[in-house]
mmCIF file of C-alpha atoms in Angstrom:
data_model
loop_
_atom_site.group_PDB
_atom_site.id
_atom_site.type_symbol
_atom_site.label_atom_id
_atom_site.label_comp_id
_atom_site.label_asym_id
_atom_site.label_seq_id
_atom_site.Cartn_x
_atom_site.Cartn_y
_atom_site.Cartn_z
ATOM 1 C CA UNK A 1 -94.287 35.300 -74.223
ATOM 2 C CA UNK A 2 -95.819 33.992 -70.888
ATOM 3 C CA UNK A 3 -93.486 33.556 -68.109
ATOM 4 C CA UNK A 4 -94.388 30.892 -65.131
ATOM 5 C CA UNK A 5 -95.089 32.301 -61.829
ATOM 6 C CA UNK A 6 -92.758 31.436 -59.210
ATOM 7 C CA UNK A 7 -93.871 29.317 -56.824
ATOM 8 C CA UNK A 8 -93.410 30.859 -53.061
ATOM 9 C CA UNK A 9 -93.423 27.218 -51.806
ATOM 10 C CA UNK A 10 -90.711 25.701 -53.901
ATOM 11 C CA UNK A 11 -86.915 25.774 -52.193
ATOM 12 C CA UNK A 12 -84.338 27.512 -54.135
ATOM 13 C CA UNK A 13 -82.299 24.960 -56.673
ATOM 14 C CA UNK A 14 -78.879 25.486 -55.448
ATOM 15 C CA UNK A 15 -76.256 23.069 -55.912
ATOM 16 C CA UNK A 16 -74.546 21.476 -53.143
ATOM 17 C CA UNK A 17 -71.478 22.822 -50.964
ATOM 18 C CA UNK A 18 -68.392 20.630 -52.000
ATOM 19 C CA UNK A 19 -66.126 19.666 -49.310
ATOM 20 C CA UNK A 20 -62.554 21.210 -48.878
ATOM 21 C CA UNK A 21 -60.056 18.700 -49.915
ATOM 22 C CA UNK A 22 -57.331 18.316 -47.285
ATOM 23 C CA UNK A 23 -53.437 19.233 -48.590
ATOM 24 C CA UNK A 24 -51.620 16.417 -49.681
ATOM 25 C CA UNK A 25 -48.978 15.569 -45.984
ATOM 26 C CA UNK A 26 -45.429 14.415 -47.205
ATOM 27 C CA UNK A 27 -43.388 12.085 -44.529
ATOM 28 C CA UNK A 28 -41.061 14.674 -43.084
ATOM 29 C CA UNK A 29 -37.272 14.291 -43.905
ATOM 30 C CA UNK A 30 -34.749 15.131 -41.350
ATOM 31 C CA UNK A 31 -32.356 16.980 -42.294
ATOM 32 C CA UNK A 32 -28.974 15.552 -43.353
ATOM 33 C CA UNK A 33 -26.280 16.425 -40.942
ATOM 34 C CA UNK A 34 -22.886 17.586 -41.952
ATOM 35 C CA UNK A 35 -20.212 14.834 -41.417
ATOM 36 C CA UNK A 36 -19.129 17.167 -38.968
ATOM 37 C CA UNK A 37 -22.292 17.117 -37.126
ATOM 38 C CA UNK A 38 -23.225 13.453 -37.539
ATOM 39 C CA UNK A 39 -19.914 12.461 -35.935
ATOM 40 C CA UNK A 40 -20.736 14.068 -32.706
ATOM 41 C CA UNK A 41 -24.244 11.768 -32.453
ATOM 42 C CA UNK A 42 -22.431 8.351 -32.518
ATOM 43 C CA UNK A 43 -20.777 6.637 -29.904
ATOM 44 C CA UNK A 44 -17.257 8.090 -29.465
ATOM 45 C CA UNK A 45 -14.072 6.104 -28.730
ATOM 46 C CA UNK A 46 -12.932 6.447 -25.038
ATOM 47 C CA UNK A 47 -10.388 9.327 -25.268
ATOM 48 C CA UNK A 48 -6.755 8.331 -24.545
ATOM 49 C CA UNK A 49 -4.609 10.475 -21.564
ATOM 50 C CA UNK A 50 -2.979 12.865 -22.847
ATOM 51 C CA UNK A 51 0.357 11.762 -21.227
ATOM 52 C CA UNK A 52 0.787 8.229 -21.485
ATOM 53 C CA UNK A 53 3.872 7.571 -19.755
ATOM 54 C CA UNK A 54 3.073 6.782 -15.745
ATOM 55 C CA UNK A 55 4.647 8.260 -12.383
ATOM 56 C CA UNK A 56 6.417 5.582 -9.964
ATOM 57 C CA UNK A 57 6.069 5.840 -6.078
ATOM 58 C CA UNK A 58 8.647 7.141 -3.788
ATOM 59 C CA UNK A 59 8.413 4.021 -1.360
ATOM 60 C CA UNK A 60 8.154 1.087 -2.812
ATOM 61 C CA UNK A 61 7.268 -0.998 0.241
ATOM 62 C CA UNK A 62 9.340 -2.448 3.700
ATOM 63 C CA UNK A 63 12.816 -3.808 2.983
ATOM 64 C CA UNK A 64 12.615 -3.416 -0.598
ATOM 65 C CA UNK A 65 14.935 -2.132 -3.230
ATOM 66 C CA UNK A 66 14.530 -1.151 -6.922
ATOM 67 C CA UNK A 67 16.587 -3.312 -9.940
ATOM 68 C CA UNK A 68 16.309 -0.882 -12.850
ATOM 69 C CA UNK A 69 13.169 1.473 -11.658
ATOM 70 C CA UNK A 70 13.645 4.787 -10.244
ATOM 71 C CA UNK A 71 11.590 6.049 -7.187
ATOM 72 C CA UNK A 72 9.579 8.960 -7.686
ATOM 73 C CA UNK A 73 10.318 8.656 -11.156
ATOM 74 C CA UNK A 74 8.463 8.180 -14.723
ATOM 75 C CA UNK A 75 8.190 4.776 -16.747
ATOM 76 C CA UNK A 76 7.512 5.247 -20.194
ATOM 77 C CA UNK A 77 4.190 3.695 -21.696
ATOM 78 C CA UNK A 78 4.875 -0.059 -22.934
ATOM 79 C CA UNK A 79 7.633 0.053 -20.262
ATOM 80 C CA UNK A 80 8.339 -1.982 -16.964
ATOM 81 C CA UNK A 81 11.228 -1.864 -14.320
ATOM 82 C CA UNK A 82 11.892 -4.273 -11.463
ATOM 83 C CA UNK A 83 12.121 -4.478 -7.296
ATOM 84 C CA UNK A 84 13.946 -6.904 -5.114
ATOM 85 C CA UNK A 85 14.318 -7.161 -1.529
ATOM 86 C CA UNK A 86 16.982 -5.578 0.580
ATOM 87 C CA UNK A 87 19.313 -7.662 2.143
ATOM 88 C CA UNK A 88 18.536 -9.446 4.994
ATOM 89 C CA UNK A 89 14.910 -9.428 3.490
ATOM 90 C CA UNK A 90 13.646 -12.690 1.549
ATOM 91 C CA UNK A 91 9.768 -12.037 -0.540
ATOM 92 C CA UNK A 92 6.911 -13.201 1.575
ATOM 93 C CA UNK A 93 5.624 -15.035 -1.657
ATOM 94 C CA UNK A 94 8.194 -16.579 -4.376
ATOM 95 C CA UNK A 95 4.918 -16.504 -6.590
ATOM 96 C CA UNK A 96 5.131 -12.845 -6.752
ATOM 97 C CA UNK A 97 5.599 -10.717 -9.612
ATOM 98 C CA UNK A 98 7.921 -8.010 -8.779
ATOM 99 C CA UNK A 99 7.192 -5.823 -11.838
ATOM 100 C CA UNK A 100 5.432 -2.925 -12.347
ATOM 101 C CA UNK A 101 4.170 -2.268 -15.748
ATOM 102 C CA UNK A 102 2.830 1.160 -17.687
ATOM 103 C CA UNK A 103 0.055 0.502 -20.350
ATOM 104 C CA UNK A 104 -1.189 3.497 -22.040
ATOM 105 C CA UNK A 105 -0.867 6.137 -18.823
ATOM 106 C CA UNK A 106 -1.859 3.517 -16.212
ATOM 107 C CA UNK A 107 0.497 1.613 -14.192
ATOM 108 C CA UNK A 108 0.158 -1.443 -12.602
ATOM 109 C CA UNK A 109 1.312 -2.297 -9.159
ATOM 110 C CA UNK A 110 3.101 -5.752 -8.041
ATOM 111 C CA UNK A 111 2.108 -7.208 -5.305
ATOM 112 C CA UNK A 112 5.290 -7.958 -4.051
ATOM 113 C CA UNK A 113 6.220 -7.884 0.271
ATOM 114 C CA UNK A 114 9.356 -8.748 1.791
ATOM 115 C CA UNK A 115 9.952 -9.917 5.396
ATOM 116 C CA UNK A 116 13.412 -10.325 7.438
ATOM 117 C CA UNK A 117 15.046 -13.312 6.483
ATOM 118 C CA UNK A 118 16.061 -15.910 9.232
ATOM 119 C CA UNK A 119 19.509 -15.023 11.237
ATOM 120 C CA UNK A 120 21.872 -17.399 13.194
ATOM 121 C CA UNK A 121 22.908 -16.645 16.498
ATOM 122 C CA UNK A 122 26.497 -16.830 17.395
ATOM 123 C CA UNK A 123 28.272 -19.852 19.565
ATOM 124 C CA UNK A 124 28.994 -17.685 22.165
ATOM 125 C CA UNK A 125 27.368 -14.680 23.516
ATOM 126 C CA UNK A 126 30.187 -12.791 25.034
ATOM 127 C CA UNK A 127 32.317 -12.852 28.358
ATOM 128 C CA UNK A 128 30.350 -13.908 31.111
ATOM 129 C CA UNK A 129 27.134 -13.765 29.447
ATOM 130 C CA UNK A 130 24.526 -16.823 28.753
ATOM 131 C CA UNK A 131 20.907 -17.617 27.639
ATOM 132 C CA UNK A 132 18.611 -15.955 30.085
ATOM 133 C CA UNK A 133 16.760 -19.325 29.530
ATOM 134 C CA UNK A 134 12.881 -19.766 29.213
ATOM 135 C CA UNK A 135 11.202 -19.330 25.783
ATOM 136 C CA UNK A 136 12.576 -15.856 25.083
ATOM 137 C CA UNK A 137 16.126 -16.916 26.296
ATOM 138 C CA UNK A 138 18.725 -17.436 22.956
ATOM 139 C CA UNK A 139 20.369 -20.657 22.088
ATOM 140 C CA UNK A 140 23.564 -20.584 20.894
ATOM 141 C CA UNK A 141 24.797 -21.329 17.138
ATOM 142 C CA UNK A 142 20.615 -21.918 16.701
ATOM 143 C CA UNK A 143 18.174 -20.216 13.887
ATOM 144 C CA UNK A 144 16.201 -16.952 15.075
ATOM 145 C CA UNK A 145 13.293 -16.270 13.312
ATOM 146 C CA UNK A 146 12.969 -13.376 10.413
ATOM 147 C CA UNK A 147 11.576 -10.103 13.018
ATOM 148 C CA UNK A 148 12.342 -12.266 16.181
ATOM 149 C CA UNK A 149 14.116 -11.341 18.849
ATOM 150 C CA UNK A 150 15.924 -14.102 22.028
ATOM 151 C CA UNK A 151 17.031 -12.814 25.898
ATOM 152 C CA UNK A 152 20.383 -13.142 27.742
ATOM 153 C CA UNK A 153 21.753 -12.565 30.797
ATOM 154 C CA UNK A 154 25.061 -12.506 32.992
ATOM 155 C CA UNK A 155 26.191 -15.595 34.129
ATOM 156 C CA UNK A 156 26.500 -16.764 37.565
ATOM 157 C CA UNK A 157 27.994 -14.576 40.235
ATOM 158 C CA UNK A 158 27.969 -11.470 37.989
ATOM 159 C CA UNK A 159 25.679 -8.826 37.682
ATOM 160 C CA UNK A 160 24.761 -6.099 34.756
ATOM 161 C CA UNK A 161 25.982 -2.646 34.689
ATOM 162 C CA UNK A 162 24.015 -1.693 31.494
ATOM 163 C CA UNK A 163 23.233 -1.865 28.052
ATOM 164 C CA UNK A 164 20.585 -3.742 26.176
ATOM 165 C CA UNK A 165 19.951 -7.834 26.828
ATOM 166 C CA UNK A 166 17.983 -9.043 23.853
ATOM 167 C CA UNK A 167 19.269 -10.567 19.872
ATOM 168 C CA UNK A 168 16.954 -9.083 17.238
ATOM 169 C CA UNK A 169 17.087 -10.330 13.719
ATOM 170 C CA UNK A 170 15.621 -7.337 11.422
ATOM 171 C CA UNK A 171 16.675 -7.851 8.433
ATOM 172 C CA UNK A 172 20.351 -8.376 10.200
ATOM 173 C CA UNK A 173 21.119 -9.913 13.249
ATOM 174 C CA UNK A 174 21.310 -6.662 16.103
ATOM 175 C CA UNK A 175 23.364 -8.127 18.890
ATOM 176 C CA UNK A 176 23.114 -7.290 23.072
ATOM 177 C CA UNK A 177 24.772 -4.678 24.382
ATOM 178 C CA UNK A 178 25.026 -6.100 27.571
ATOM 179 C CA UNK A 179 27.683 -5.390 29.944
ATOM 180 C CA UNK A 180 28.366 -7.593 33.370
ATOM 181 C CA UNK A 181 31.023 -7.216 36.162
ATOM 182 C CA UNK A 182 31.460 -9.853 39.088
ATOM 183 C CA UNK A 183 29.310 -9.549 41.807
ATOM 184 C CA UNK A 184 31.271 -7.900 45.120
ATOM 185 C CA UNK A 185 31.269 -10.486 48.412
ATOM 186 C CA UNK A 186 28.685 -9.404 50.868
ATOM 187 C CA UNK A 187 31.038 -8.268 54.295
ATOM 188 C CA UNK A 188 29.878 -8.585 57.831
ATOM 189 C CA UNK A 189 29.098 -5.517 59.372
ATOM 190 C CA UNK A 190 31.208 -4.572 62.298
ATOM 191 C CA UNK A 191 31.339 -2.182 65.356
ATOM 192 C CA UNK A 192 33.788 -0.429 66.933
ATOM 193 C CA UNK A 193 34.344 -0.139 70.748
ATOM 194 C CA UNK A 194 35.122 3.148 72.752
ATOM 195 C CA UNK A 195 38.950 3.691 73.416
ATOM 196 C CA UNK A 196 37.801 4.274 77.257
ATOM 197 C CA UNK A 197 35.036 2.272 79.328
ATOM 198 C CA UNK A 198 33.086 3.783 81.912
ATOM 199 C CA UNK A 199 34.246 3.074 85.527
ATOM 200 C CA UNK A 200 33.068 0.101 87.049
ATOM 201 C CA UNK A 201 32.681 -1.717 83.639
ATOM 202 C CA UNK A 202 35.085 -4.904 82.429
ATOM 203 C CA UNK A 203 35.494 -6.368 79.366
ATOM 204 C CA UNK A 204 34.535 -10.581 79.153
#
């Protein structure tokens, strides 16, 4: 049998190269959390104080008193106590609340003042004493002012020996510790002559 003869010319009868297909990609899955876990991703509540209850001032404020709180003390949470002024003291605003309040570990603070309340002077002002006049001098049986104060003096033809001249209402009514005495007449001065006079001299 006769075989062809290869032609040097002719390219070699191959087949051709396939491409490589590319793996099959799955959408990746995150992992599912423990409820544990998961919790601690979402928003968490504010935490609450530990203590709830709330811790009162000392001072509670110029010429004021408590009702039913205690100073330096705790108020239960959900609680409230109550202030008043002293006496002598009136509250700068009736409008004020006078309460202070404890809602889940924070308390809340009135804003609640007091001031002297007004005083009335007396008809008289003592023995030998009167208004020292002016606008600082007192009037008697009149209306001084809440933290005001009013002069006197000793009357005519006395003079002070000490103490303290003025009315000062301050949250009472603080009265003068003045003190006068009659003033002493003013004497002439004299001299006094010699028992002897020189020689030669006469008295006119």
């Amino acid at each position: 049998t006769a075989y062809p003869t290869p032609d040097p010319t002719a390219q070699p009868n191959t087949a051709p190269t396939q491409p490589t297909p590319n793996p099959t990609r799955y959408p990746t899955r995150r992992p599912t959390l423990a409820p544990s876990l998961a919790a601690k991703n979402t928003n968490q509540p504010t935490r609450m104080p530990t203590t709830l209850s709330c811790k009162l001032p000392r001072y509670f404020g110029y010429g004021i008193k408590t009702i039913d709180c205690t100073a330096g003390g705790t108020l239960a949470n959900h609680d409230q106590c109550a202030i008043e002024c002293e006496d002598g003291y009136k509250p700068e605003s009736t409008a004020a609340e006078n309460l202070f309040k404890c809602e889940r570990g924070r308390l809340s603070r009135p804003n609640f003042k007091c001031k002297p309340a007004d005083c009335t002077l007396p008809t008289t002002f003592g023995d030998n004493i009167v208004s020292a006049g002016g606008t600082s001098g007192c009037t008697a049986g009149q209306t001084l002012a809440g933290g005001g104060y009013c002069r006197v003096a000793c009357a005519s033809g006395f003079v002070p020996t000490g103490g303290f001249p003025h009315y000062a209402c301050k949250g009472e009514l603080y009265e003068p510790t003045l003190t006068c005495q009659a003033a002493q007449a003013t004497q002439p001065e004299t001299c006094t002559l010699p028992d002897v006079l020189n020689p030669g001299i006469a008295l006119n």
